XYZ file of C-alpha atoms in Angstrom:
250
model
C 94.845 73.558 66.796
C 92.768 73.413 69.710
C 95.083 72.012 71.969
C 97.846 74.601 70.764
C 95.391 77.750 71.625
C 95.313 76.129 75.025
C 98.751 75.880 75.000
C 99.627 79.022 74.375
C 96.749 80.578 77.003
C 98.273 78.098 79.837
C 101.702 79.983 78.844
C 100.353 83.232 79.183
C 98.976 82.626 82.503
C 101.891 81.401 84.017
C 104.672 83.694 82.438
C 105.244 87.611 83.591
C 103.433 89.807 80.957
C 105.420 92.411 78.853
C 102.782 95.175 79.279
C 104.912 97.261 82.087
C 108.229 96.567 82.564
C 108.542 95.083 86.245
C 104.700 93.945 86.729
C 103.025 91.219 85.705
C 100.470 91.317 83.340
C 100.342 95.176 83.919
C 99.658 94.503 87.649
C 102.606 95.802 89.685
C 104.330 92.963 91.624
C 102.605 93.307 94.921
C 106.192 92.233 97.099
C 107.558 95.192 94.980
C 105.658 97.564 97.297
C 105.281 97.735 100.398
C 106.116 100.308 103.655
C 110.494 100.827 103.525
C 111.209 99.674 107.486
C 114.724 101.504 107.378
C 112.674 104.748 106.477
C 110.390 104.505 109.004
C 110.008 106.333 112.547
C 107.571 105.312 115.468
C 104.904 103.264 114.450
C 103.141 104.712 111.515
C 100.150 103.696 108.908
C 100.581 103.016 105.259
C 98.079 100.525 104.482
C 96.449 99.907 101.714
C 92.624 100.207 102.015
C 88.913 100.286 101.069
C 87.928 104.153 100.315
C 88.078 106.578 101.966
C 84.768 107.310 100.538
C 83.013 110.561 101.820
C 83.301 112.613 103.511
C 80.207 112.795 104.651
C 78.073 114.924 102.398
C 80.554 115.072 99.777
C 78.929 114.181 96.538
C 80.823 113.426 92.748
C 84.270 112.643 92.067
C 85.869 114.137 94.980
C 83.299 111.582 97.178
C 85.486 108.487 96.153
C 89.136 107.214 94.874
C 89.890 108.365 91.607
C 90.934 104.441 90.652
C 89.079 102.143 91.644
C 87.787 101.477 95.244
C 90.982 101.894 97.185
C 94.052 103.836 98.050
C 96.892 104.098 100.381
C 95.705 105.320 104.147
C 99.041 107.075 105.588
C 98.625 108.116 109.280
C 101.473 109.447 111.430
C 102.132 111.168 114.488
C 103.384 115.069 114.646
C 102.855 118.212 115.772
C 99.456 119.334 116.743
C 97.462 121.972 118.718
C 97.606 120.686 122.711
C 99.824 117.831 121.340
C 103.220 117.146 122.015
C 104.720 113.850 120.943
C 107.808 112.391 122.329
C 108.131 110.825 118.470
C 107.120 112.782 115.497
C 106.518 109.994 113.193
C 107.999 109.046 109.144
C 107.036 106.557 106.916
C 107.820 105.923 102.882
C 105.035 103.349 100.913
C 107.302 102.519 97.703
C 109.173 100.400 95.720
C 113.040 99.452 96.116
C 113.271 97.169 93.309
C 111.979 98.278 90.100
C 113.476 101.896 89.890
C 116.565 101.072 90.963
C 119.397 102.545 88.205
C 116.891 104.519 86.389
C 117.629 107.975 85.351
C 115.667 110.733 87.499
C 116.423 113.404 84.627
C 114.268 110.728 82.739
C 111.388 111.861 85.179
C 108.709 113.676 82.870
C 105.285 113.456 84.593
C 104.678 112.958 88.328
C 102.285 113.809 91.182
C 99.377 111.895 93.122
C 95.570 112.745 94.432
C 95.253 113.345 97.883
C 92.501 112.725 100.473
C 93.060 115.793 102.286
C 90.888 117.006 105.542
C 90.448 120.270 107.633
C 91.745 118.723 110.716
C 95.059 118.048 109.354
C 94.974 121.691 107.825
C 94.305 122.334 112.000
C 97.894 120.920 112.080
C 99.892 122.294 109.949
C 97.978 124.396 107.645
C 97.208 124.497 103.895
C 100.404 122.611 102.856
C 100.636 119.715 105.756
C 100.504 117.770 102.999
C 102.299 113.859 102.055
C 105.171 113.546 99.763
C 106.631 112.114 97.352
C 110.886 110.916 98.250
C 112.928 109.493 95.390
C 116.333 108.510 97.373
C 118.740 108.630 94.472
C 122.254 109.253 93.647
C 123.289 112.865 92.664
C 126.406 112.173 90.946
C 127.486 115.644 91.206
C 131.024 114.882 93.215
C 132.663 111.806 94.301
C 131.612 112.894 97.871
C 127.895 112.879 96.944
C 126.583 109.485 96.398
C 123.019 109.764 98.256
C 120.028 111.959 98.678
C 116.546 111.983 99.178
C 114.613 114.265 96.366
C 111.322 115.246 98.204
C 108.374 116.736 96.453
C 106.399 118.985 98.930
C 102.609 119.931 97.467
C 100.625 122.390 97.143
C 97.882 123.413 99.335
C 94.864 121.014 98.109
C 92.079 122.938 96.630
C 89.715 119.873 97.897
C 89.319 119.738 101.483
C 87.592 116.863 103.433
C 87.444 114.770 99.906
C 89.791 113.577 97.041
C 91.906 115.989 94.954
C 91.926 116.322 91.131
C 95.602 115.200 90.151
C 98.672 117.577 91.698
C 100.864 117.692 89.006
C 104.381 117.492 91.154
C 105.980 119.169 87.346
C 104.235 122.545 87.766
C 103.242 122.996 91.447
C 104.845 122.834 94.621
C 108.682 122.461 95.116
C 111.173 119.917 95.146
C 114.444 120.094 97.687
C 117.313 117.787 97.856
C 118.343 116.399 101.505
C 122.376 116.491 102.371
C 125.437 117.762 100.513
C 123.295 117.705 97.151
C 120.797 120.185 98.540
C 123.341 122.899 99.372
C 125.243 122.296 96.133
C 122.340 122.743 94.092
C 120.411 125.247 95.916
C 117.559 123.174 96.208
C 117.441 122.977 99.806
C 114.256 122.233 101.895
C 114.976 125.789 102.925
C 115.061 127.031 98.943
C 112.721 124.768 97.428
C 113.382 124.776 93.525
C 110.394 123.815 90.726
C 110.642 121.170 88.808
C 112.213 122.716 85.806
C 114.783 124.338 87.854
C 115.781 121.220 89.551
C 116.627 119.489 86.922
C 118.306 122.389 85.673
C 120.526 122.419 88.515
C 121.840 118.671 87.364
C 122.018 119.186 83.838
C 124.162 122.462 84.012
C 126.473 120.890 86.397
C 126.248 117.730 83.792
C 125.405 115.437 86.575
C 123.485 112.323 86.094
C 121.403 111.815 88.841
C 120.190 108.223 89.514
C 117.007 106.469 91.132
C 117.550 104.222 94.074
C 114.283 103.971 95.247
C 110.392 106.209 95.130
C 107.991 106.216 97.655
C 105.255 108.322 98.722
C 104.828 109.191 102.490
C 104.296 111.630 105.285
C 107.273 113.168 108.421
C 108.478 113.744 110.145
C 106.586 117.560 111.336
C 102.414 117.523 111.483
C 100.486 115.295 112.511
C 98.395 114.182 109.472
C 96.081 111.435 108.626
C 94.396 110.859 104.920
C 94.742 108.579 101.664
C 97.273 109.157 98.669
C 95.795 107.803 95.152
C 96.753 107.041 91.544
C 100.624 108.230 92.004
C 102.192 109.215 88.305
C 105.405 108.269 86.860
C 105.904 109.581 83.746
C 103.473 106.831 81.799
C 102.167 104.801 84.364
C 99.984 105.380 87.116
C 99.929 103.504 90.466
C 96.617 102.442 91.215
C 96.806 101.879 95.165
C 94.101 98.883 95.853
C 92.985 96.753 98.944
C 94.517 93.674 97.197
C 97.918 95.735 95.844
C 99.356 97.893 93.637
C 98.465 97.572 90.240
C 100.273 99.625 87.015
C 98.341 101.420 84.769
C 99.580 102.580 81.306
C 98.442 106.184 80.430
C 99.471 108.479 77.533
């Protein structure tokens, strides 16, 4: 019996858990996630990190990462007061594997904490803010195969430490990039909520599909900070020096 139960515990250390579907032992596959080169413009940050912790003479829950001790840093170069770049700079941290074929009108919960600061409100104001991009496939006509679904924030009501969760399903807007934008009104120039986004698929029975999600920052203000603990539906992405690890909330 003895040498079964070690059996069986040399098993479970070598074969992929069944907690989350595509992690391993409810860690998210590290080589899953990473910074999507053929998204990205200039040279960019999105690192994971240590922190931020602070700032300085910020006390509580807003003084550190909301799981565990890391997040994701972004930094990228845009407009700014006395600067002007020859490259406004885009980059997308996410995951082009384990999303891939998934329904978006599926999508129930979303949204992230941000490490927001007053300098990149200096920027761009309230609402220079990073996103979250789903590139998908709208499905609407046989002429639109690909879009990028962007979810632009809210103005933080933490500055210069970490948010509470933004709920991406009740505030801010979404907008749809190309042909799929202008079809279904949610354009980055008509931003629709989340409701009426998915409104906009299911009354034109489309059946929008993921390709890939990412969260990121471009290409307009400059802006430099930390995104933490992004939602998806029942899992949370805990962003940590040493990956990305799933965690299964209800």
């Amino acid at each position: 019996m003895l040498v079964a139960a070690l059996l069986v515990a040399v098993i479970a250390m070598i074969l992929p858990g069944t907690a989350v579907a595509g992690t391993d032992d409810g860690r998210a596959r590290a080589d899953h996630w990473g910074v999507i080169t053929r998204k990205t413009i200039g040279s960019p940050v999105a690192a994971l990190r240590n922190g931020p912790f602070g700032s300085f003479g910020v006390t509580g829950t807003s003084a550190r990462p909301p799981y565990g001790r890391g997040s994701l840093g972004i930094e990228v170069v845009g407009a700014a007061p006395g600067v002007n770049p020859s490259v406004t700079e885009k980059v997308d941290f996410g995951n082009e594997v384990d999303f891939y074929g998934k329904s978006l009108l599926s999508l129930r919960r979303a949204g992230f904490h941000v490490f927001q600061t007053g300098e990149n409100i200096s920027y761009g104001g309230v609402t220079n803010m990073p996103n979250i991009r789903i590139e998908i496939d709208p499905n609407l006509n046989s002429t639109s195969d690909y879009s990028s679904l962007v979810w632009l924030p809210a103005a933080s009501p933490t500055v210069n430490g970490w948010s509470p969760f933004l709920d991406a399903t009740t505030t801010g807007g979404w907008f749809l990039t190309g042909n799929a934008g202008t079809v279904t009104g949610c354009a980055l120039a008509t931003p629709c909520t989340f409701s009426a986004l998915k409104a906009a698929f299911t009354s034109r029975d489309a059946k929008p599909t993921v390709l890939t999600v990412s969260v990121g920052k471009g290409r307009d203000f400059m802006w430099t900070g930390a995104v933490d603990g992004l939602r998806l539906n029942d899992y949370v992405y805990d962003f940590e020096p040493d990956g990305v690890k799933a965690l299964h909330k209800r």
